[in-house]
Short mmCIF file of N, CA and C in Angstrom, two decimals:
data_model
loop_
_atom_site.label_atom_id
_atom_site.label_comp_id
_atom_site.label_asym_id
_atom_site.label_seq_id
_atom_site.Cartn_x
_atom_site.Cartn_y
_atom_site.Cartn_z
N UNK A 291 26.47 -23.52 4.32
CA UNK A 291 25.56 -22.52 4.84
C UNK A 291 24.39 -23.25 5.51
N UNK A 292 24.43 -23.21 6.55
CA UNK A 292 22.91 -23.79 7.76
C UNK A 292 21.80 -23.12 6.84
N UNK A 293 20.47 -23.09 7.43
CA UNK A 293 19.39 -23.25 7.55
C UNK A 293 19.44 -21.85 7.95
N UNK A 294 19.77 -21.54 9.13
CA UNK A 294 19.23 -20.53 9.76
C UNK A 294 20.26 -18.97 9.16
N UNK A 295 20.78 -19.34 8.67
CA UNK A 295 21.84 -18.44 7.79
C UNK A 295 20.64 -17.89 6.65
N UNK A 296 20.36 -19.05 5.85
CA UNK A 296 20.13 -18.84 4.54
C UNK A 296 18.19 -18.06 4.93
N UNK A 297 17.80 -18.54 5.88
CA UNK A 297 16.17 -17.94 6.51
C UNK A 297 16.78 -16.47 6.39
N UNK A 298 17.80 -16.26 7.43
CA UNK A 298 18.41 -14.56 7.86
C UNK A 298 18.34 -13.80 6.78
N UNK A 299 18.94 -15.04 5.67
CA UNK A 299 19.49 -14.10 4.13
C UNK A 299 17.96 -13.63 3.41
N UNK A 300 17.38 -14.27 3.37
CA UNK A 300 16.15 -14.47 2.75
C UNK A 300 15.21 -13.03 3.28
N UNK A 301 14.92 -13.43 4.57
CA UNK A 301 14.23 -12.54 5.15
C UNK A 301 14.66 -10.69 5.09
N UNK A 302 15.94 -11.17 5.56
CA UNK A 302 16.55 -9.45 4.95
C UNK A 302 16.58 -9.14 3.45
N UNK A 303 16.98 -10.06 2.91
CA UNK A 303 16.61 -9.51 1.20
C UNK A 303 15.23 -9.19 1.23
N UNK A 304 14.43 -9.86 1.42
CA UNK A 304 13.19 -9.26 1.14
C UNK A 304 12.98 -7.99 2.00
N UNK A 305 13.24 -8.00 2.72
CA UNK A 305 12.48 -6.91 3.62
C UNK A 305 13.56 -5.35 2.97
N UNK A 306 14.62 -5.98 2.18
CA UNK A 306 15.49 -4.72 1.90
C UNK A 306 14.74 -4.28 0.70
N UNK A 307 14.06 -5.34 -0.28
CA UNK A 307 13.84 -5.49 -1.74
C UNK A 307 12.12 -4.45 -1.66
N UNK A 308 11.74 -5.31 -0.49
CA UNK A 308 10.15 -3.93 0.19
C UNK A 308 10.35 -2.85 0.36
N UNK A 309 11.53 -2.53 1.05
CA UNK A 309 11.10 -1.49 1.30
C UNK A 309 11.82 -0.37 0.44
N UNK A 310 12.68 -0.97 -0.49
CA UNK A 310 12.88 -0.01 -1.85
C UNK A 310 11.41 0.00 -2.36
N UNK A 311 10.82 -1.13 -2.44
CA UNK A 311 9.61 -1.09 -3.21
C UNK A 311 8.68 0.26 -2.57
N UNK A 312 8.51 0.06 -1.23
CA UNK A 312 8.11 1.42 -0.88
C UNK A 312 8.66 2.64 -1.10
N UNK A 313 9.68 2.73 -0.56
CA UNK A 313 10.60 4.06 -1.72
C UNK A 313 9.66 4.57 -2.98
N UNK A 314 10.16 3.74 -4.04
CA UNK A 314 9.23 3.74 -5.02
C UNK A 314 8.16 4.31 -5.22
N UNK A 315 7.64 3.52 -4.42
CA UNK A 315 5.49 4.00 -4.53
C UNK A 315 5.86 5.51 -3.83
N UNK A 316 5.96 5.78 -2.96
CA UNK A 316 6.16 7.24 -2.12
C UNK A 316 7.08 8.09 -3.06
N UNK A 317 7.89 7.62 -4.03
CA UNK A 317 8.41 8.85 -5.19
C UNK A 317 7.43 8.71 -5.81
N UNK A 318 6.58 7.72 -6.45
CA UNK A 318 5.39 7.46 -7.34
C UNK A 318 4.23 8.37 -7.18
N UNK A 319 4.16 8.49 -6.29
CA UNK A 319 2.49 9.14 -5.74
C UNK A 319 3.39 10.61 -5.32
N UNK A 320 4.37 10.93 -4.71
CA UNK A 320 4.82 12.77 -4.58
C UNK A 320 4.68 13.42 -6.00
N UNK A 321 5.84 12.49 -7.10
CA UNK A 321 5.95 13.00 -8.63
C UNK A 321 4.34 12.77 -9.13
N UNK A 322 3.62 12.27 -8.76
CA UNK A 322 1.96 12.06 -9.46
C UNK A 322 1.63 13.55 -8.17
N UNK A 323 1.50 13.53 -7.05
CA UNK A 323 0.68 15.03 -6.45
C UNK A 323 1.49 16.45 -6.96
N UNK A 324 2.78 15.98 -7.46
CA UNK A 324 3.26 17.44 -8.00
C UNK A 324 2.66 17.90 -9.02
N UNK A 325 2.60 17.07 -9.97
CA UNK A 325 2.23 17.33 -11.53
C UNK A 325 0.62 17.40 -11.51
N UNK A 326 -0.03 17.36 -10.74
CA UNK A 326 -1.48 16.96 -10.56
C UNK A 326 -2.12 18.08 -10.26
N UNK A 327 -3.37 18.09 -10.97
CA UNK A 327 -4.48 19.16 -10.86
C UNK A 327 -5.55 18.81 -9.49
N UNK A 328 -6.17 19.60 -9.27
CA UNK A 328 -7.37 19.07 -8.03
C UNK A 328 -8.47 19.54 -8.57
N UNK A 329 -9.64 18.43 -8.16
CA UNK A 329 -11.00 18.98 -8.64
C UNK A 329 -11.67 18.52 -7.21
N UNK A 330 -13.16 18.98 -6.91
CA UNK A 330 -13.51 18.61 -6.35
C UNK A 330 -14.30 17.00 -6.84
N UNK A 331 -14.94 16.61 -6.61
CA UNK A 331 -15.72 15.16 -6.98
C UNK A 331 -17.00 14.78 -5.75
N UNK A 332 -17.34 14.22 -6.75
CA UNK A 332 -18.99 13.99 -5.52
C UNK A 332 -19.14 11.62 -6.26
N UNK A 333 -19.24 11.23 -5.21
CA UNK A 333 -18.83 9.87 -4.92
C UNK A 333 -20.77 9.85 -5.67
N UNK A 334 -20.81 8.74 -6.77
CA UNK A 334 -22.09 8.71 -7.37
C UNK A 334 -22.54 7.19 -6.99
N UNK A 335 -21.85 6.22 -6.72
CA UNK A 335 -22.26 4.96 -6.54
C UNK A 335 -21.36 4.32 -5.71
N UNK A 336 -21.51 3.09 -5.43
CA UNK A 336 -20.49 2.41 -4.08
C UNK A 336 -21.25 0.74 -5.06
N UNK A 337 -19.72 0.65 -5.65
CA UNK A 337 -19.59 -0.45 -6.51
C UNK A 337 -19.20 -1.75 -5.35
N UNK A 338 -20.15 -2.94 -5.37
CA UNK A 338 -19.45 -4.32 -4.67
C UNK A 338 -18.30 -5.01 -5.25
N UNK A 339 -17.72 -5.46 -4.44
CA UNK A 339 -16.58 -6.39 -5.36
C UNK A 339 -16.33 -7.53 -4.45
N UNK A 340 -16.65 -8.58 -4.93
CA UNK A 340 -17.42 -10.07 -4.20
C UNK A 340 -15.68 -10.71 -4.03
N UNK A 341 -15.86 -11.15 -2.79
CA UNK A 341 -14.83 -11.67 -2.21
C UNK A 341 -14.67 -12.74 -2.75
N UNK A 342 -13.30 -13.21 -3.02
CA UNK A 342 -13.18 -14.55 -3.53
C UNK A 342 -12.72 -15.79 -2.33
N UNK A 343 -12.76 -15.31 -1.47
CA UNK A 343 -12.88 -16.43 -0.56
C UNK A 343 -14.23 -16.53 0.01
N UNK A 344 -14.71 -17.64 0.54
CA UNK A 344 -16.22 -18.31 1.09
C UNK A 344 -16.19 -17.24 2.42
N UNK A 345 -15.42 -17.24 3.44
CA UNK A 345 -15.74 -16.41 4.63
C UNK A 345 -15.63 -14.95 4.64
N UNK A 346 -15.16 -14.28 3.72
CA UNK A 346 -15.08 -12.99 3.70
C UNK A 346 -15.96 -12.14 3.35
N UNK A 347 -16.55 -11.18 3.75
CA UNK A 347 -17.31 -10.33 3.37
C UNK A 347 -16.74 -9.22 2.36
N UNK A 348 -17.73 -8.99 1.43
CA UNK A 348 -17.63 -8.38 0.12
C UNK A 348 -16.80 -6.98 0.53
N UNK A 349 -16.40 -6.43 -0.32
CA UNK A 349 -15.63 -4.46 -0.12
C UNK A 349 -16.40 -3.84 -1.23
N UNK A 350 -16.57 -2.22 -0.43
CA UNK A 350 -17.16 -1.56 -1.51
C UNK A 350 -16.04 -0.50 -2.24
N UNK A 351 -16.15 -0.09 -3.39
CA UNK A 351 -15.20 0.86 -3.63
C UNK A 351 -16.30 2.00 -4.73
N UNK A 352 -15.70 3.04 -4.00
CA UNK A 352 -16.33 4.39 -4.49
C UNK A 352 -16.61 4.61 -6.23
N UNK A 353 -17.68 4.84 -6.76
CA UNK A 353 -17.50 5.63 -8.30
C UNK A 353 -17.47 7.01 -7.85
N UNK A 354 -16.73 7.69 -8.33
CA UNK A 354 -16.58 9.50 -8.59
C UNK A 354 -16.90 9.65 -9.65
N UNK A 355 -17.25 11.04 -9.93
CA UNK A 355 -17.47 11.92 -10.97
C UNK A 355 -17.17 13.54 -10.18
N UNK A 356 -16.16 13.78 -11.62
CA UNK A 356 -15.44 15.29 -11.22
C UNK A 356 -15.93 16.09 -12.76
N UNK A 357 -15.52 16.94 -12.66
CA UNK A 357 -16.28 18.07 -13.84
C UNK A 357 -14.58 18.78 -13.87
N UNK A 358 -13.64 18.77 -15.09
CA UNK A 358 -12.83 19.07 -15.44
C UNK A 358 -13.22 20.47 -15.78
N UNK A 359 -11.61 21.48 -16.18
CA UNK A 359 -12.07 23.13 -16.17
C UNK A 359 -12.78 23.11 -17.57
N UNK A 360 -12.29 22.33 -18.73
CA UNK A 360 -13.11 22.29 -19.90
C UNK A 360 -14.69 22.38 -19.59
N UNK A 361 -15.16 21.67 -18.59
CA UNK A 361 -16.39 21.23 -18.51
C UNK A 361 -17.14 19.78 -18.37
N UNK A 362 -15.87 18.77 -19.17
CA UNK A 362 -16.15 17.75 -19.43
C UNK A 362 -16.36 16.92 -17.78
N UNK A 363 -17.13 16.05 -17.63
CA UNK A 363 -17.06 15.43 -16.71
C UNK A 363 -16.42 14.06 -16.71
N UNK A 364 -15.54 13.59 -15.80
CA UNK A 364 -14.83 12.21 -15.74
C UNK A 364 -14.91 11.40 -14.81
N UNK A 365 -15.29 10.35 -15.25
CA UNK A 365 -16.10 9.27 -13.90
C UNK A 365 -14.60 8.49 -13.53
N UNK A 366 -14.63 7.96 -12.36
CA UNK A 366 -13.17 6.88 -12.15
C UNK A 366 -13.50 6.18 -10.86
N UNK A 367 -12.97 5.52 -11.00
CA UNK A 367 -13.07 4.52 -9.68
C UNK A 367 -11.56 4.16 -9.46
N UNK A 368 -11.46 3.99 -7.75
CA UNK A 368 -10.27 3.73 -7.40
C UNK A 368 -9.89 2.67 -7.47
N UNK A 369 -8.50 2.09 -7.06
CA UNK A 369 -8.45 0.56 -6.95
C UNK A 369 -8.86 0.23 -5.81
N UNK A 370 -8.49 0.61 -4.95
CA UNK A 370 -8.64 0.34 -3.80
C UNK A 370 -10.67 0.27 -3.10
N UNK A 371 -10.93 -0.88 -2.22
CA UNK A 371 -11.91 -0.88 -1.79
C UNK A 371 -11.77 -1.37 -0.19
N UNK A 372 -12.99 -1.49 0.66
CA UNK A 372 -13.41 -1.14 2.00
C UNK A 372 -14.55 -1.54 2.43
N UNK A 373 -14.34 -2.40 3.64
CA UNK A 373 -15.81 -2.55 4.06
C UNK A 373 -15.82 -2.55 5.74
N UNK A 374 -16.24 -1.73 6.11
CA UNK A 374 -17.38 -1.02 5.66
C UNK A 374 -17.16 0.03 4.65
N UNK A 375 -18.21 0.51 3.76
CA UNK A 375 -17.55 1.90 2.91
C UNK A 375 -16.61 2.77 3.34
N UNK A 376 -15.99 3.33 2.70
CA UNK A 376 -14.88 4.51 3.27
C UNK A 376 -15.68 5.71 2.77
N UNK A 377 -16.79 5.95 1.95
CA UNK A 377 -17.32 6.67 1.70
C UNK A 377 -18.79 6.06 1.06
N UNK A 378 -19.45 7.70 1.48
CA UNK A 378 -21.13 7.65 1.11
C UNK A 378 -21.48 8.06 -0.28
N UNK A 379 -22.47 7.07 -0.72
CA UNK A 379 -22.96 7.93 -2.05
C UNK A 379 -23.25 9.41 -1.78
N UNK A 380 -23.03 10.69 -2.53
CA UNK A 380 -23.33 11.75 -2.56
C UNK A 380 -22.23 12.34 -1.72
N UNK A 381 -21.41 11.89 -0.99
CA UNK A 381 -20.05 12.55 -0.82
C UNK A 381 -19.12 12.96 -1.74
N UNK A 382 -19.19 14.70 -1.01
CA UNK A 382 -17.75 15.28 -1.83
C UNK A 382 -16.77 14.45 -1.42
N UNK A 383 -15.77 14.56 -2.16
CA UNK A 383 -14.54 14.15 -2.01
C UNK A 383 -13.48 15.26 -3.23
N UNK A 384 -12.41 15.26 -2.17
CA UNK A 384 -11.29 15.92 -3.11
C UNK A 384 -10.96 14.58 -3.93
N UNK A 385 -10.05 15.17 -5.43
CA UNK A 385 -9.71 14.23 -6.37
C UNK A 385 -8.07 15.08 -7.25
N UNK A 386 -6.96 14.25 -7.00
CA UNK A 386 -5.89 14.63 -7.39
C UNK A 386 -6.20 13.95 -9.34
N UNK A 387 -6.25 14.66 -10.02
CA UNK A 387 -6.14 13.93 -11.70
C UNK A 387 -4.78 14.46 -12.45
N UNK A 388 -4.37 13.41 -13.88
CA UNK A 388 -3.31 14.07 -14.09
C UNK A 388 -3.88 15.17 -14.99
N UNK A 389 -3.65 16.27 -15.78
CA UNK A 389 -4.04 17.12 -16.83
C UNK A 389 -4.04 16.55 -17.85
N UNK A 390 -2.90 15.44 -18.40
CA UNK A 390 -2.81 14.90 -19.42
C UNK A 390 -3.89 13.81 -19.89
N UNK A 391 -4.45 13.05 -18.74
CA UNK A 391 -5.41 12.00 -18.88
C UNK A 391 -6.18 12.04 -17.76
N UNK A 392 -7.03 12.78 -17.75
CA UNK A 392 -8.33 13.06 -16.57
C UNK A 392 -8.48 11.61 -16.16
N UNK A 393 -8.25 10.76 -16.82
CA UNK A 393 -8.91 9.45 -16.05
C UNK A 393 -8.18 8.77 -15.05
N UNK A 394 -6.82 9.51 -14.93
CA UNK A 394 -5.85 8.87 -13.93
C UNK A 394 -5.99 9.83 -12.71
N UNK A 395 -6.82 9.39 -11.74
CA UNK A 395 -7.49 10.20 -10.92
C UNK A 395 -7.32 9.57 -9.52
N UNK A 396 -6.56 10.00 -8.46
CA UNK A 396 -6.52 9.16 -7.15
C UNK A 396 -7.37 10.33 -6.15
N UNK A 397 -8.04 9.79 -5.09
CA UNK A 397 -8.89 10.43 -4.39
C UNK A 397 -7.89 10.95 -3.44
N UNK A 398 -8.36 12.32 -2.99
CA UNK A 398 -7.17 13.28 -1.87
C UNK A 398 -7.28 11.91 -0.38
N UNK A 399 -6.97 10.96 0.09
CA UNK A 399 -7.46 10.10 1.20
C UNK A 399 -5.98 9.62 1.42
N UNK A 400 -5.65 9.18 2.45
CA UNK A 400 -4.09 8.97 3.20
C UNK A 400 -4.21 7.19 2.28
N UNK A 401 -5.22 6.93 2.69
CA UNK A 401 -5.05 5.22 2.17
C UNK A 401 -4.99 5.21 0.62
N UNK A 402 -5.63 6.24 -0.38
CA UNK A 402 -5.86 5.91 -1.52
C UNK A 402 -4.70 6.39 -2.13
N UNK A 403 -3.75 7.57 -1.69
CA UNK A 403 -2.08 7.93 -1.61
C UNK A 403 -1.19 7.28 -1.69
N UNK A 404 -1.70 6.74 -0.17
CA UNK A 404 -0.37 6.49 0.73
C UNK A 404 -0.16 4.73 1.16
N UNK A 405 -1.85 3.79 0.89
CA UNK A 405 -1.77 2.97 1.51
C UNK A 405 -0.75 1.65 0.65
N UNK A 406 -0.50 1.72 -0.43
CA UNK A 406 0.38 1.28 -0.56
C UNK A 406 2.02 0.75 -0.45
N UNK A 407 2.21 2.14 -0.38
CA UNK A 407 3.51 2.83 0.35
C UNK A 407 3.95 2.30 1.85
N UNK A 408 3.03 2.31 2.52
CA UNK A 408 2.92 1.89 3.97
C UNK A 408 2.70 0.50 4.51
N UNK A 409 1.49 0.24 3.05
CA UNK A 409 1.55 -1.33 3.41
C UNK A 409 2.97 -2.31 3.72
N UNK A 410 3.40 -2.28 2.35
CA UNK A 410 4.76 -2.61 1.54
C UNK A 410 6.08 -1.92 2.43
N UNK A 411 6.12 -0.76 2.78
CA UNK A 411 7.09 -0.34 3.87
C UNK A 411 7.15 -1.27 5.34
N UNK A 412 5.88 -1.23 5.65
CA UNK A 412 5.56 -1.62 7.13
C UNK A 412 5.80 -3.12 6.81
N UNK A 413 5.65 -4.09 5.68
CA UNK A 413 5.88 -5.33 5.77
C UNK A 413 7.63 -5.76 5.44
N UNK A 414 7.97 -4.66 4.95
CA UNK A 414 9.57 -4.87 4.31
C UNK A 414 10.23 -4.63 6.11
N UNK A 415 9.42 -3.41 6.93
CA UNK A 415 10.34 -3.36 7.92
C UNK A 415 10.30 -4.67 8.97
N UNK A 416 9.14 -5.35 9.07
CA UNK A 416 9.04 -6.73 9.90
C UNK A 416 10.01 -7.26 9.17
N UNK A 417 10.26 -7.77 8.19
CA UNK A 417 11.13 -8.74 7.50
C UNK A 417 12.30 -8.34 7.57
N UNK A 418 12.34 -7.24 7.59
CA UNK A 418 14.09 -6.64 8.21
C UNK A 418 14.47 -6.92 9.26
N UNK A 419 13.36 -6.34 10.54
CA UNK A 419 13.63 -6.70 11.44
C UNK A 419 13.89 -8.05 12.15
N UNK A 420 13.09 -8.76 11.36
CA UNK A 420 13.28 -10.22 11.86
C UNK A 420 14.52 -11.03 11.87
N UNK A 421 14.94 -10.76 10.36
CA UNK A 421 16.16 -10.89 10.09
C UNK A 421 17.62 -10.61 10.52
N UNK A 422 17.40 -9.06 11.41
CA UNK A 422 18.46 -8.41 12.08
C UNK A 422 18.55 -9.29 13.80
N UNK A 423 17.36 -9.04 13.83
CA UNK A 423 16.71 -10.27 15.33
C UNK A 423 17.42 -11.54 15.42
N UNK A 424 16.95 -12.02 14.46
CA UNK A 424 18.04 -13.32 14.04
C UNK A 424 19.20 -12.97 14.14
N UNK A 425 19.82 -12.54 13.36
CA UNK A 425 21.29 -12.21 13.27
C UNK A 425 21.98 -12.37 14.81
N UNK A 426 21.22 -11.03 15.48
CA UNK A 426 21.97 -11.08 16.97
C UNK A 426 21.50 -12.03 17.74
N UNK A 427 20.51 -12.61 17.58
CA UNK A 427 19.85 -13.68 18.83
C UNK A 427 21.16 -15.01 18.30
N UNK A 428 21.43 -15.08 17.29
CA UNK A 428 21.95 -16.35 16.78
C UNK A 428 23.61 -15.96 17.05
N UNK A 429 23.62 -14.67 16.57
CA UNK A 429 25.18 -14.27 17.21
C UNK A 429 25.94 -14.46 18.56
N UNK A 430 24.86 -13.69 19.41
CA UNK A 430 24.58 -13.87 20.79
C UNK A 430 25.01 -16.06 21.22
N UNK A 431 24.29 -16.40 20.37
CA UNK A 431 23.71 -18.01 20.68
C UNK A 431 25.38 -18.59 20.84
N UNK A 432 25.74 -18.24 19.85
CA UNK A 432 26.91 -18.82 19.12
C UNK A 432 27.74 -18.60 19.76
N UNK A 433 28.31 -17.13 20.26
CA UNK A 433 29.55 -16.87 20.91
C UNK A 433 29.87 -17.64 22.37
N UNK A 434 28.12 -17.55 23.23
CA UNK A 434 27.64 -18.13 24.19
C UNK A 434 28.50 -19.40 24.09
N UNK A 435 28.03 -20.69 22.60
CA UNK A 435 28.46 -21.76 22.95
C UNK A 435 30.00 -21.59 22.95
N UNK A 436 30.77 -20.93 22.33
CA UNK A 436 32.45 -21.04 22.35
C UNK A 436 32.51 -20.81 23.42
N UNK A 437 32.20 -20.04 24.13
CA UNK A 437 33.20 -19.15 25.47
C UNK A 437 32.78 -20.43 26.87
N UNK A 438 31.16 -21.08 26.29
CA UNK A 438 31.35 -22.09 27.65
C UNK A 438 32.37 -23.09 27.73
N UNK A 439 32.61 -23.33 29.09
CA UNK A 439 33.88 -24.63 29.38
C UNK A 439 33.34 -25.64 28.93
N UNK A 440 34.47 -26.92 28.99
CA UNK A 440 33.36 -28.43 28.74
C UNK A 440 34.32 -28.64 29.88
#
C-alpha cells in the first residue's frame, strides 16, 4: 500500500467518522429541543476566559439567569464563548432547559444549538472531500500512465 493510498484511507475515515460525529450532535440537541421547556432569561454578566495562547485575544461568554415556573431562579453559563461578545449584559435572551435539571440550559442561538454540529460536519465534509479528490485525481493519474505509449 503507497503513501498516497493510505493519506486517501485516512482522510476519508475521518471525514466519514465526523461526520457521524455530527449526526450525533444534531440527534443530540433535536432529542434535547424536544424534551425541553423555554424560559425567557436576561444575560447578568459577560464572564472573560483568558486565552491560552500569547497572541490571542481573550472570549467572553454570557452568565444567564432564568426564573423557572416554580419560581426558583437558575443561573448557567454556556460553553461556548465569543469575542467580540455575542451578547450584552442585561439582554433578554430565550433559554431551552431540561425540566428534569434546570441547570442543563442551552441558549435559543444557531451557534449555541447548532455550532457544534456544523463545526464537526463542515470539517468531516473537507476531509471527505479531499479524500474523494484524491481518489479521482490519482485514478485519473494512473490510468493516464497505462494507456500512454513508450
Amino acid at each position: 500500500m503507497n503513501s498516497a493510498r493510505i493519506i486517501k484511507f485516512v482522510f476519508g475515515l475521518v471525514g466519514v467518522l465526523m461526520l457521524v460525529g455530527a449526526g450525533l450532535l444534531y440527534q443530540n440537541t433535536t432529542k434535547f429541543i424536544a424534551s425541553a421547556s423555554r424560559a425567557q432569561g436576561e444575560v447578568i454578566d459577560l464572564l472573560r476566559v483568558e486565552s491560552s495562547r500569547r497572541n490571542s485575544s481573550d472570549t467572553w461568554r454570557p452568565m444567564v439567569h432564568f426564573k423557572l415556573p416554580s419560581g426558583e431562579i437558575i443561573e448557567f453559563t454556556p460553553s461556548s464563548s465569543s469575542s467580540p461578545p455575542a451578547y450584552d449584559k442585561g439582554e433578554i435572551v430565550e433559554v431551552f432547559f431540561n425540566p428534569a435539571d434546570p441547570k442543563d440550559a442551552r441558549l435559543d442561538g444557531f451557534f449555541d444549538l447548532w455550532g457544534g454540529a456544523a463545526i464537526v460536519g463542515g470539517l468531516g465534509a473537507v476531509f471527505l472531500a479531499f479524500a474523494i479528490g484524491m481518489h479521482f485525481l490519482l485514478s485519473d493519474e494512473a490510468s493516464a500512465k497505462r494507456r500512454r505509449p513508450r
